[in-house]
Short mmCIF file of C-alpha atoms (C1' of nucleotides) in Angstrom, two decimals:
data_model
loop_
_atom_site.label_atom_id
_atom_site.label_comp_id
_atom_site.label_asym_id
_atom_site.label_seq_id
_atom_site.Cartn_x
_atom_site.Cartn_y
_atom_site.Cartn_z
CA MET I 1 19.52 -27.47 16.89
CA GLY I 2 18.49 -26.15 13.62
CA TRP I 3 19.33 -22.62 12.33
CA PRO I 4 18.98 -19.14 13.80
CA ILE I 5 16.80 -16.70 11.86
CA GLY I 6 19.84 -15.15 10.26
CA LYS I 7 20.80 -18.53 8.76
CA ALA I 8 17.06 -19.27 7.79
CA SER I 9 17.06 -15.95 6.12
CA GLU I 10 20.16 -16.73 4.16
CA LEU I 11 19.01 -20.13 3.12
CA SER I 12 15.38 -18.93 2.18
CA GLY I 13 16.43 -15.64 0.64
CA VAL I 14 13.81 -14.14 2.92
CA GLY I 15 14.93 -11.10 5.19
CA ILE I 16 14.87 -11.31 8.71
CA GLU I 17 12.30 -8.85 9.46
CA THR I 18 10.05 -10.34 6.78
CA ILE I 19 10.46 -13.78 8.27
CA ARG I 20 9.26 -12.47 11.84
CA TYR I 21 6.37 -10.63 9.80
CA TYR I 22 5.14 -14.10 8.10
CA GLU I 23 5.24 -15.70 11.42
CA ARG I 24 3.18 -12.95 13.16
CA GLU I 25 0.72 -13.17 10.23
CA GLY I 26 0.29 -16.91 10.69
CA ILE I 27 1.79 -17.58 7.23
CA THR I 28 4.62 -19.72 8.28
CA PRO I 29 4.71 -21.70 11.56
CA GLN I 30 6.18 -20.65 14.90
CA PRO I 31 9.65 -22.21 14.94
CA ASP I 32 10.91 -23.75 18.16
CA ARG I 33 12.80 -21.71 20.46
CA THR I 34 16.35 -22.25 22.01
CA ALA I 35 16.81 -22.06 25.80
CA GLY I 36 17.78 -18.40 25.54
CA GLY I 37 14.40 -17.64 23.68
CA ARG I 38 15.76 -17.33 19.96
CA ARG I 39 14.02 -19.05 16.90
CA ASP I 40 15.40 -22.29 15.98
CA TYR I 41 14.40 -23.28 12.20
CA ASP I 42 14.10 -26.63 10.92
CA SER I 43 14.42 -27.65 7.25
CA GLY I 44 10.69 -27.88 6.90
CA THR I 45 10.06 -24.27 8.00
CA VAL I 46 12.90 -22.96 5.87
CA ALA I 47 11.30 -24.88 2.92
CA LYS I 48 8.08 -22.89 3.63
CA LEU I 49 9.86 -19.72 3.72
CA ARG I 50 11.58 -20.46 0.25
CA PHE I 51 8.00 -21.39 -0.97
CA VAL I 52 6.57 -18.04 -0.01
CA LYS I 53 9.39 -16.30 -1.43
CA ARG I 54 9.13 -18.04 -4.88
CA CYS I 55 5.35 -17.55 -4.79
CA ARG I 56 5.82 -13.73 -4.01
CA GLU I 57 8.08 -13.59 -6.93
CA LEU I 58 5.22 -14.94 -9.01
CA GLY I 59 2.93 -12.29 -8.04
CA PHE I 60 0.83 -14.23 -5.72
CA SER I 61 -0.71 -12.39 -2.83
CA ILE I 62 -0.12 -13.33 0.84
CA ALA I 63 -3.69 -14.60 0.87
CA ALA I 64 -3.29 -16.64 -2.04
CA ILE I 65 0.15 -18.17 -0.72
CA LYS I 66 -1.63 -19.10 2.68
CA THR I 67 -4.25 -21.13 0.66
CA LEU I 68 -1.50 -22.86 -1.44
CA LEU I 69 0.67 -23.60 1.76
CA LYS I 70 -2.58 -25.30 3.01
CA LEU I 71 -3.10 -27.01 -0.06
CA SER I 72 0.22 -28.23 -0.44
CA HIS I 73 -0.12 -30.11 3.14
CA SER I 74 -3.49 -31.68 2.46
CA ASP I 75 -4.05 -35.20 1.48
CA ASP I 76 -6.82 -35.10 -0.92
CA ALA I 77 -5.97 -34.13 -4.72
CA THR I 78 -5.23 -30.30 -4.69
CA CYS I 79 -3.72 -30.09 -7.96
CA GLU I 80 -6.93 -28.89 -9.59
CA GLU I 81 -7.46 -26.21 -6.85
CA ALA I 82 -3.79 -25.20 -6.91
CA GLY I 83 -3.87 -24.84 -10.78
CA LYS I 84 -7.05 -22.60 -10.27
CA ILE I 85 -5.23 -20.37 -7.84
CA GLY I 86 -2.22 -20.26 -10.51
CA GLN I 87 -4.52 -19.54 -13.34
CA GLN I 88 -6.32 -16.66 -11.29
CA ASN I 89 -2.96 -15.07 -10.64
CA ARG I 90 -2.07 -15.12 -14.13
CA VAL I 91 -5.24 -13.41 -14.94
CA LEU I 92 -4.23 -10.63 -12.54
CA VAL I 93 -0.68 -10.55 -13.97
CA ARG I 94 -1.99 -10.31 -17.56
CA GLU I 95 -4.43 -7.50 -16.37
CA LYS I 96 -1.43 -5.42 -14.89
CA ILE I 97 0.52 -5.95 -17.95
CA ALA I 98 -2.35 -4.54 -20.14
CA ASP I 99 -2.78 -1.54 -17.87
CA LEU I 100 0.96 -0.95 -17.92
CA LYS I 101 1.26 -1.44 -21.78
CA ARG I 102 -1.65 1.36 -22.15
CA MET I 103 0.54 3.80 -19.92
CA GLU I 104 3.66 3.05 -21.80
CA ARG I 105 1.96 3.89 -25.10
CA ALA I 106 0.45 6.97 -23.71
CA LEU I 107 3.71 8.13 -22.29
CA ASP I 108 5.39 7.48 -25.60
CA GLU I 109 3.10 9.87 -27.30
CA LEU I 110 3.33 12.56 -24.63
CA VAL I 111 7.03 12.38 -24.00
CA ALA I 112 7.73 12.50 -27.88
CA SER I 113 7.44 16.24 -28.40
CA CYS I 114 9.15 17.47 -25.09
CA ARG I 115 12.37 19.29 -25.92
CA LYS I 116 14.87 21.46 -24.58
CA GLY I 117 14.18 25.24 -24.84
CA ARG I 118 10.60 25.12 -25.40
CA THR I 119 8.32 27.57 -23.52
CA ASP I 120 5.21 25.65 -23.75
CA CYS I 121 4.95 21.92 -22.97
CA PRO I 122 2.58 19.67 -25.08
CA MET I 123 2.69 17.06 -22.55
CA LEU I 124 1.48 19.18 -19.68
CA GLN I 125 -1.14 20.96 -21.92
CA LYS I 126 -2.47 17.63 -23.05
CA LEU I 127 -2.74 16.57 -19.31
CA PHE I 128 -4.31 19.73 -18.52
CA ALA I 129 -6.73 20.03 -21.27
CA ASP I 130 -10.61 19.82 -20.86
CA MET H 1 -20.06 30.23 -5.89
CA GLY H 2 -18.35 27.31 -7.75
CA TRP H 3 -19.20 23.62 -7.09
CA PRO H 4 -19.45 21.52 -3.95
CA ILE H 5 -17.16 18.42 -3.58
CA GLY H 6 -19.53 15.97 -5.18
CA LYS H 7 -19.76 17.91 -8.45
CA ALA H 8 -15.90 18.58 -8.30
CA SER H 9 -15.69 14.76 -7.92
CA GLU H 10 -18.07 14.16 -10.83
CA LEU H 11 -16.13 16.73 -13.09
CA SER H 12 -12.76 15.50 -12.45
CA GLY H 13 -13.20 11.76 -12.16
CA VAL H 14 -11.70 11.75 -8.66
CA GLY H 15 -13.61 10.41 -5.78
CA ILE H 16 -14.58 12.63 -2.87
CA GLU H 17 -12.51 10.79 -0.18
CA THR H 18 -9.58 11.20 -2.60
CA ILE H 19 -10.12 14.78 -3.17
CA ARG H 20 -9.95 15.22 0.40
CA TYR H 21 -6.83 13.33 0.70
CA TYR H 22 -5.11 15.35 -2.03
CA GLU H 23 -5.98 18.39 -0.24
CA ARG H 24 -4.60 17.19 3.08
CA GLU H 25 -1.40 16.14 1.31
CA GLY H 26 -0.92 19.51 -0.25
CA ILE H 27 -1.32 18.16 -3.87
CA THR H 28 -4.32 20.38 -4.94
CA PRO H 29 -4.75 23.75 -3.40
CA GLN H 30 -7.39 24.21 -0.63
CA PRO H 31 -10.64 25.69 -2.14
CA ASP H 32 -12.71 28.39 -0.73
CA ARG H 33 -15.36 27.72 1.73
CA THR H 34 -18.86 28.67 1.66
CA ALA H 35 -20.53 30.37 4.59
CA GLY H 36 -21.65 27.02 6.04
CA GLY H 37 -17.89 25.55 6.01
CA ARG H 38 -18.06 23.50 2.83
CA ARG H 39 -15.86 23.38 0.11
CA ASP H 40 -16.39 25.49 -2.94
CA TYR H 41 -14.38 24.48 -6.00
CA ASP H 42 -13.38 26.77 -9.10
CA SER H 43 -12.83 25.52 -12.47
CA GLY H 44 -8.92 25.87 -11.80
CA THR H 45 -8.99 23.49 -8.90
CA VAL H 46 -11.04 21.14 -10.75
CA ALA H 47 -8.60 21.17 -13.73
CA LYS H 48 -5.87 20.28 -11.18
CA LEU H 49 -7.88 17.40 -9.97
CA ARG H 50 -8.39 16.16 -13.55
CA PHE H 51 -4.65 16.59 -14.07
CA VAL H 52 -3.85 14.45 -11.03
CA LYS H 53 -6.37 11.91 -12.13
CA ARG H 54 -4.60 11.55 -15.60
CA CYS H 55 -1.21 11.47 -14.16
CA ARG H 56 -2.36 8.56 -11.68
CA GLU H 57 -3.75 6.62 -14.79
CA LEU H 58 -0.23 7.10 -16.38
CA GLY H 59 1.52 5.57 -13.51
CA PHE H 60 2.90 8.67 -12.02
CA SER H 61 3.87 8.77 -8.40
CA ILE H 62 2.13 11.40 -6.14
CA ALA H 63 5.66 12.98 -5.63
CA ALA H 64 6.12 13.04 -9.44
CA ILE H 65 2.69 14.71 -9.70
CA LYS H 66 3.50 17.44 -7.27
CA THR H 67 6.48 18.26 -9.32
CA LEU H 68 4.65 18.33 -12.61
CA LEU H 69 1.83 20.67 -10.86
CA LYS H 70 4.61 22.86 -9.95
CA LEU H 71 6.37 22.84 -13.32
CA SER H 72 3.18 23.49 -15.20
CA HIS H 73 2.55 26.63 -13.23
CA SER H 74 6.16 28.11 -13.49
CA ASP H 75 7.12 30.77 -16.04
CA ASP H 76 10.69 29.29 -17.19
CA ALA H 77 11.00 26.85 -19.76
CA THR H 78 9.84 23.47 -18.18
CA CYS H 79 9.24 21.25 -21.01
CA GLU H 80 12.59 19.59 -20.79
CA GLU H 81 12.22 18.91 -17.17
CA ALA H 82 8.69 17.69 -17.58
CA GLY H 83 9.75 15.49 -20.32
CA LYS H 84 12.43 13.95 -18.28
CA ILE H 85 10.05 13.07 -15.58
CA GLY H 86 7.78 11.52 -18.14
CA GLN H 87 10.67 9.40 -19.42
CA GLN H 88 11.74 8.37 -15.81
CA ASN H 89 8.13 7.19 -15.49
CA ARG H 90 8.22 5.39 -18.60
CA VAL H 91 11.24 3.47 -17.58
CA LEU H 92 9.74 2.51 -14.39
CA VAL H 93 6.70 1.20 -16.33
CA ARG H 94 8.88 -0.69 -18.73
CA GLU H 95 10.33 -2.37 -15.59
CA LYS H 96 7.14 -3.35 -14.30
CA ILE H 97 6.08 -4.78 -17.68
CA ALA H 98 9.34 -6.95 -17.71
CA ASP H 99 8.68 -8.01 -14.20
CA LEU H 100 5.24 -9.00 -14.73
CA LYS H 101 6.10 -10.74 -18.10
CA ARG H 102 8.60 -12.91 -16.34
CA MET H 103 5.89 -13.89 -14.00
CA GLU H 104 3.60 -14.64 -16.61
CA ARG H 105 5.81 -16.89 -18.51
CA ALA H 106 6.94 -18.84 -15.44
CA LEU H 107 3.11 -19.16 -14.30
CA ASP H 108 2.44 -20.61 -17.86
CA GLU H 109 4.83 -23.17 -17.20
CA LEU H 110 3.74 -24.02 -13.73
CA VAL H 111 -0.04 -24.08 -14.36
CA ALA H 112 0.24 -25.98 -17.68
CA SER H 113 0.34 -29.64 -16.01
CA CYS H 114 -2.17 -28.82 -13.10
CA ARG H 115 -5.16 -31.08 -13.81
CA LYS H 116 -8.24 -32.48 -11.95
CA GLY H 117 -7.83 -35.77 -10.05
CA ARG H 118 -4.03 -35.65 -9.82
CA THR H 119 -2.79 -36.51 -6.44
CA ASP H 120 0.62 -35.10 -6.92
CA CYS H 121 0.86 -31.18 -7.93
CA PRO H 122 3.68 -30.51 -10.27
CA MET H 123 3.47 -26.86 -9.57
CA LEU H 124 3.54 -27.12 -5.77
CA GLN H 125 6.34 -29.57 -5.98
CA LYS H 126 8.40 -27.20 -8.13
CA LEU H 127 7.60 -24.37 -5.66
CA PHE H 128 8.67 -26.47 -2.91
CA ALA H 129 11.77 -27.86 -4.50
CA ASP H 130 15.32 -27.26 -2.87
"C1'" DA G 1 36.07 -9.87 31.26
"C1'" DT G 2 34.83 -7.37 27.75
"C1'" DA G 3 33.65 -6.20 22.82
"C1'" DA G 4 31.10 -7.20 19.02
"C1'" DC G 5 27.50 -8.99 17.14
"C1'" DA G 6 22.99 -11.53 16.46
"C1'" DC G 7 18.93 -11.70 18.21
"C1'" DC G 8 14.65 -10.45 20.83
"C1'" DT G 9 9.89 -7.53 21.46
"C1'" DG G 10 7.26 -3.69 20.19
"C1'" DT G 11 6.04 0.09 17.57
"C1'" DA G 12 5.82 3.29 13.69
"C1'" DG G 13 6.49 4.20 8.93
"C1'" DT G 14 5.83 3.62 3.62
"C1'" DA G 15 2.24 4.38 -0.87
"C1'" DA G 16 -2.05 5.84 -2.11
"C1'" DC G 17 -6.16 5.58 -0.97
"C1'" DT G 18 -10.77 3.78 1.33
"C1'" DA G 19 -14.02 3.37 4.83
"C1'" DC G 20 -16.04 4.36 8.62
"C1'" DA G 21 -18.29 7.12 12.86
"C1'" DG G 22 -20.63 10.82 14.42
"C1'" DG G 23 -22.30 15.18 13.63
"C1'" DA G 24 -24.02 19.37 10.89
"C1'" DG G 25 -25.75 22.07 6.70
"C1'" DC G 26 -29.26 22.43 3.22
"C1'" DA G 27 -33.15 21.76 -0.05
"C1'" DA G 28 -37.71 20.23 -1.00
"C1'" DA G 29 -41.95 18.12 0.63
"C1'" DC G 30 -45.92 18.09 3.65
"C1'" DG C 1 -42.35 25.25 10.08
"C1'" DT C 2 -40.66 21.14 10.45
"C1'" DT C 3 -39.58 16.67 8.78
"C1'" DT C 4 -37.14 13.77 5.66
"C1'" DG C 5 -33.27 12.65 3.29
"C1'" DC C 6 -29.21 14.01 1.09
"C1'" DT C 7 -24.65 16.07 1.01
"C1'" DC C 8 -21.11 17.41 3.43
"C1'" DC C 9 -17.76 18.01 7.59
"C1'" DT C 10 -13.59 16.22 10.73
"C1'" DG C 11 -11.03 12.67 12.48
"C1'" DT C 12 -9.38 8.14 12.62
"C1'" DA C 13 -8.50 3.55 11.42
"C1'" DG C 14 -7.79 0.04 7.80
"C1'" DT C 15 -5.65 -1.62 3.43
"C1'" DT C 16 -0.93 -4.63 1.37
"C1'" DA C 17 3.26 -6.14 2.13
"C1'" DC C 18 6.67 -5.16 4.07
"C1'" DT C 19 10.85 -2.15 6.32
"C1'" DA C 20 13.18 0.19 10.02
"C1'" DC C 21 13.89 1.45 14.12
"C1'" DA C 22 14.51 1.73 19.69
"C1'" DG C 23 16.10 -0.29 23.55
"C1'" DG C 24 17.32 -4.35 25.54
"C1'" DT C 25 19.14 -9.44 26.05
"C1'" DG C 26 21.93 -13.68 24.41
"C1'" DT C 27 25.98 -15.50 22.55
"C1'" DT C 28 30.57 -15.88 20.69
"C1'" DA C 29 35.27 -14.61 20.14
"C1'" DT C 30 39.49 -12.38 22.04
#
DNA sequence: ATAACACCTGTAGTAACTACAGGAGCAAAC
DNA sequence: GTTTGCTCCTGTAGTTACTACAGGTGTTAT
């Protein structure tokens, strides 16, 4: 007897509905069931849930996490491969940062001249310009 | 006779399927139709499409863009309100940047020690740790 | 025994598109 | 005048990673 889904959720930080979603999607393994048909989690599956949670917080896609989980349970040297996936993700993260910084700078400029009581709006005008 | 959807797409930079989506969603107005039932765009609607495109590039949500479009066609002084929406969006953009920077720093550290030929992987170990 | 709660399955909704399938209009070449 | 090839039409389904029910069952505490 391990833990029911509510406890697994608490221990891993993954929401109950999300745990069932990960199971449906084949990201985490199907846990045992109790006589009454309820999910019964062992520490290994809880660890995998925690792993998925941390990976998501680092911006990894579900597809990448599936690969990382497979790698982490294979015998061959997988450090290089795992590192590559981490680096690829970092590239994506950096691209997103660059995009958002561009947005921030553009917004700074657009918002700067908006003021109470103006009848024209320079921001809207610039966005509408040819 | 204005332009067909393909030309409107070219002029505005919005993809054809996306133009039809914006119309369905009530973001942009329904254009006139030719005798044959094809969409016939005028310069005003093309301008709105370009506006939506620019707003999306600045990170505005579709809901926010709907409001901005309404504001831009109202008579009362809307500069303050528009500016507020811009500022709110900038806050969201900054939050996203902060999140992504946290991810980037964490990834830097995790990826750093990954190397070819290692049988253990410090990255995977850290992600799996209790 | 009953009330309250945790859990079950299955389905639908979210944001903002994107990608078909299957059909019809239209312009130019032959 | 018809055939080729292109653009366009509607309607529906898929994408990502969840989240939120509805309607029902198991378990625990009083």
